[in-house]
Amino acid sequence: MSAKPEINADDMVNIEINGVPMQAAKGSMIIHAADDANIYIPRFCYHKKLPIAANCRMCLVEVEGVPKPLPACATPVMDGMKVLTSSDFAKKAQQGVMEFLLINHPLDCPICDQGGECELQDIAMGYGRSVSRFAEKKRIVKDKNIGPLIATEMTRCIHCTRCIRTIELVGGDKELGGMGRGTKTLIGTYIERSVNSEMSGNVIDVCPVGALTAKPSRFAARAWEMRSTAGVAGHDCIGSNINTHIRNKEVVRVVPAENEKINEVWISDRDRYAYEGLNSDSRLTAPMIKVNGEWVETDWNTALEEVVEGMRANKDNLAGLMSPNVTTEEAFLMQKLLRDMGATSVDHRIGQQDFSDDGQAPLASSLGSSVEALESLDAALLIGSNIRHDQPIASHRLRKAADNGAKVMLLNSIDFDINFPIAEFIITHPDAFAADLAAMVKVALEQNSSATPDGLGALINDVIVTDVHRDIVANLTSANNSSVIIGAQAMALADLSVIRSLAGLLATLTNAQFGYLSRGANSIGASLAGAVPYAGVGGKAVSAGRNAKEMFDSPAAAYMLMNVEPEHDCIDPVQATSALKAADFVVCLTPFASDVMRDYADVLLPTAPYSETSGTFVNAAGTWQRFSANCAPLGETRPAWKVLRVLGNLLDLNGYDYLSSEEVRAEVARDTGQLKLDNTQDWQCPASLGGASGIVRITDLPIYAVDNVVRRADALQQTVHAVSETIAMNQATADKLGVSGAIRVVVAQHDDEISGELCIDARIADDCVLVSSGTVLSSGLGVPYQTITVTKD
Amino acid sequence: MQTVNDVLSESVRKEIEHWLTKFPADRRESAVIPALTAAQEQNGGWLTEEIMNAVAEYIGMPRVSVYEVATFYSMFDREPCGRHKINVCTNICCMLMGSDSVVEYIENKLGIKQGETTADGKFTMKIEEECLAACGGGPMMVVDGHYYEKLTPEKIDTILDGLD
Ligand code: SF4
Ligand code: FES
Ligand code: FES
C-alpha cells in the first residue's frame, strides 16, 4: 500500500523552461520540472532528498514578468510560467552569487581532496566569472575533529547546510548545526565531539565542496585516477548499491550508488568504510600448506592436490561451513561439491543454535516486503533487533514511517539506542520472550475470537497479560499495514523456533505481515542455493546432515570452511575451534589468514572477497543483485567459485565445467525458479514457553564486528561503536551477583571461563550478562543464552 | 550527575513554563529564546554549555539547535562578562551620525576595547552591534536592555556613571 497519489491532469500546470513547453505538478518547484526535463540549473543547497533550505541562491533564474531573479529550488511552478535559466539576466544573477560564494572560499583546488569532483569547482567553471574583484582578506576557519571517518576543512565550507539536514534526516540525530551568523557562520558541533551516527558518511557525498571528505581515503587518489565500478554492499541483508573506486588495483573508497528501491542515495558507514578491511595486512595472497607443522607458500596445483587428498581420505565424515556473506554461486558450488562427495553436513547459519524447526520453518527467511515498503508501515513489532546497527538502511526507512506516525514496537533484552519514536517496548530476559509473545497471542485470540490453534490453549492459559501486550496487539491490529519482524539478534536465541512460531501466529492473528531481517549479506541466497543441511538447491530433498552447530558438537574428520572465522562467527566458538583443531584435515577458502586459522587448518586457499569476484547477493526482499569484480584479485587470490569448480574437476566429479559465475547463477536460478519466498509455516505448537533460567549470558552482534572484513576495517574500529571487550550487566544484576564495584569479573560456562572488565550498562535487562559476539572475550565462551556464573576476578 | 533542576533555578523553569504556554505543544522549540534569556540572567549574564544543555533537555530539543540560537543572537554571551552590557550600534545610520566617536569615547572612558570587560567586572562592551532599530535616534546604544538615543559625551557619562 504505497501512498503515491495518482496524478491527474488537474494537478498539473503548463509551464515553459527555455522555450520548451512542459507540464509540472502543482506545488512543485521550478528546479523539479527542470531536472525532470534534463535542463540543468546550478545549485548548492538544493538536494532532491533533503528539505529545501534555499539559502545559497545559486539557482537563480529569470521568470518572465518578474523583475527580480527567483530561486528555482524555492519557487513553485505556476500555470503559464515562462522560465529562462540561461538568459543574460539569469546568468548575471548566477555570476553574482558565484562571486559572493568565492569571496571566502580558498582558490587552491590543486591541494584540495575534492578537486576534480567538486560541485563548486564545476559550477564556478560553468557559471562563474574568470576574475574575482574581492581584494580583502579571506576568512580562515579552524578545522574540527569530528571523528575518525570524516575529515573537515571548514575554510572551504560554503554554508549550504546540506550536511546539517543530512545528519538530521538520515543520521537521525541533529549532530551538526550552523553556529554564529553572517560571515562568521561556522558549521559544526559547537563543542568538540565526534559525529556518531552510523550513517554519518553521507554528509561527505552531499557536501558540494571539499569541506567534508572521507578521512581514511583523504589525499589517497584524485578523482580522475580512480575507476568507479558498481557493486553490492556485503555486510547486511539490505544489499545497498555501491560504487567502488579503484586505483592501482586497490579499493580506495566506496560511495553509494542510487537505487530508489533499496538505499535511495545513502549508505551506512559500515558499507562505506568496510573496504579498509579488504586492504588489510592479514590478506592471504598465496595458497599455503602445512608441512610438518610449518606453513609454506605454494602454488595452486600443489595446494589443490593437498585438498583433494585430504577430502578423499576423509570423505565419509566431511563437513562444510560458510558464512552468510558468501555469494549465492559460492554457496551453491560448495554444497554441491560436498554433497557430490557424499557429505551431508553443510550449513551457513553460523550464528544460530536452535534448529529444531528445520524443514518446517521457511527455507529462506525474507522480509516479506520490499525494503522500500518499510516506510509505509503503520505499525511494526521488532523482535530481537538492533535495527539501527543491524541494517542501518532499514532503520532509516522505518524511521521515516515512525516520523509519519507509525507505531514501532520492540521486544529486546537490551534497550538499544534507537533514533526514532518507539511506541511500546519490552526489555526483558530472553527466556521471557516466548511468554511475552504468548501473552500477545492470547490477547489477539481473545480479540478476534478465532479458534485457538492446537495445543496452544494449555500453554497460554497461565501467561500474564499486561497493558503493554494489549497495546502492542491493538497497534498491530488497528494498523492498515503492519508487520512483525524477527531481527538479526534473535537468530541466536536458544528458542528461536518457539519465537518463530509465536511471532508468525501473532502476525496472522493481527493481520500483519511476517518477516525477517536476518544476519549477513546473503543468508537468503545461501539458503536457496542449498547451503543448509536439510535441503538442497531450491529446497530439493537431500539426505539430512548435521547443522552449523552439530557439525562441531559431534566433530567431523575433515572440514571445508569458506569465508568464515569460527572463533568469532560461530555460535559456539569454543566447541568449533576445538573440533577444528582435532580434525584430520581442514581447508579454509578465505581472503584472510589469522593465527587461529593457522593453528587448526592444513591448507589455506586465498579466495576473493566480494570486491574481487563476480557473484550474486539476494537481499532481504528477495531481490537478486548480481555484481562483477571491482578489481583484480590480490596476488594469487582466486574467486572461490573458480576454486570450487576446479576442485570438482580434480575430484573427478561431473558437472563442474562452468565457464563463468553467470552459468552457476543460471543453474541456481533455474533450480529455485519456482520457489516463492514465503514466511508462512504450518502451526507447530511449542513444547513449552521455557521459563526463567537465572543468570544468562546474552550476546549482541556489534555493528563493526559482524564479519571478517568489517572486523579489519581500521577507521570503523576507532569509532565509538567499535567492538567493546567488556562483560556488561545492569547495576541490579551486578548487585545480585555480588560483583558490584569489581573492576574485572570472571564468567564461567561449563568448563569455559573468561575474565574481563566489568561494565555497568543500564540498557541491559535484569539477570542478563552481555558478552558481545565477534569479540575476543566471546571466543572463549560457548553457546550464548545459556546459564553462566559470574564472580569477581 | 547534575539534573536539569540543579542547573536551572525554579524561577527560570517557571519562566520557561510561562513561555511554553504561549506556543503550540508541538512547537516547544519556539520558547528557546526567552528560555535562554532567563537562564542567562540567572547565571550573571552569560551561558555555559551546561546551561544550554539543560535548556535543550527542558524544552526537549536537540542540543545543537540550542547552540545555534545561542551563537546566532548577539544578546547571548557564552563567556563571563561584566554586570552591565553596553551595545553601541555601529550600523550605517548610526555611523553617519558619529557612532565611531561614541565607541571611542566609551573605550577611553572605561579603558577597554570593544569585546572586553573592565577589570572590576562592571562593564562589557559588546564587540559590534548591528542596527538596533532606532535609526532615527542615532547615534544610539543599548545598555542592559535600555535604549539610549542621540548620544553625547555628557549623556554617556550620566548613563554609565549612574550604574552601580
Ligand atoms: S560542510 Fe559542506 S555540506 Fe556542510 S554546509 Fe559546508 S559546504 Fe555545505
Ligand atoms: S539551490 Fe536554490 S537557493 Fe540553493
Ligand atoms: S543603524 Fe543604528 S539603530 Fe539602525
XYZ file of N, CA, C and O and ligand atoms in Angstrom, chain A residues 31 42-47 52-60 71-74 160 162, ligand 2:
92
model
N 12.846 23.936 -10.080
C 14.007 23.056 -10.227
C 13.575 21.596 -10.456
O 14.242 20.842 -11.165
N 22.199 25.394 -11.923
C 23.224 25.204 -10.895
C 22.620 25.311 -9.491
O 21.652 26.035 -9.291
N 23.156 24.555 -8.556
C 22.612 24.572 -7.195
C 23.669 24.080 -6.214
O 24.548 23.316 -6.594
N 23.572 24.549 -4.999
C 24.412 24.006 -3.930
C 23.578 23.482 -2.779
O 23.763 22.379 -2.303
N 22.636 24.280 -2.318
C 21.911 23.846 -1.118
C 20.801 22.863 -1.455
O 20.454 22.018 -0.645
N 20.274 22.946 -2.656
C 19.190 22.042 -3.015
C 19.724 20.628 -3.222
O 20.762 20.418 -3.843
N 19.025 19.657 -2.659
C 19.361 18.250 -2.870
C 18.040 17.521 -2.885
O 17.215 17.708 -1.990
N 14.015 21.578 1.494
C 14.530 22.751 0.780
C 14.932 23.848 1.770
O 14.178 24.180 2.676
N 16.147 24.350 1.619
C 16.611 25.401 2.508
C 16.674 26.747 1.786
O 16.454 27.788 2.381
N 16.959 26.706 0.503
C 17.026 27.924 -0.322
C 17.922 28.993 0.277
O 17.534 30.140 0.414
N 19.109 28.617 0.650
C 19.977 29.617 1.268
C 21.224 29.947 0.461
O 21.997 30.800 0.831
N 21.463 29.265 -0.647
C 22.702 29.548 -1.367
C 22.483 30.500 -2.540
O 23.388 31.195 -2.948
N 21.289 30.509 -3.073
C 20.899 31.403 -4.168
C 21.629 31.132 -5.484
O 21.699 31.983 -6.338
N 22.216 29.969 -5.589
C 22.923 29.669 -6.827
C 21.950 29.385 -7.953
O 22.280 29.473 -9.127
N 20.730 29.026 -7.606
C 19.795 28.539 -8.623
C 18.943 29.649 -9.212
O 17.870 29.386 -9.752
N 19.399 30.881 -9.078
C 18.579 31.993 -9.582
C 18.291 31.854 -11.076
O 19.184 31.536 -11.862
N 14.815 32.129 -6.997
C 15.486 30.852 -6.740
C 14.647 29.682 -7.255
O 13.519 29.484 -6.803
N 15.183 28.923 -8.181
C 14.404 27.847 -8.802
C 14.026 26.755 -7.807
O 13.026 26.075 -7.989
N 14.807 26.600 -6.749
C 14.518 25.497 -5.817
C 13.396 25.850 -4.864
O 12.896 24.985 -4.155
N 13.037 27.129 -4.806
C 12.032 27.518 -3.821
C 10.893 28.309 -4.457
O 10.129 28.954 -3.774
N 26.012 25.665 2.789
C 24.793 25.265 2.092
C 23.853 24.537 3.047
O 22.689 24.355 2.749
N 23.656 21.467 3.675
C 23.239 20.104 3.295
C 23.645 19.097 4.368
O 22.903 18.172 4.684
S 19.845 25.719 -4.708
Fe 18.264 27.164 -4.691
S 18.890 28.522 -3.168
Fe 20.397 26.989 -3.069
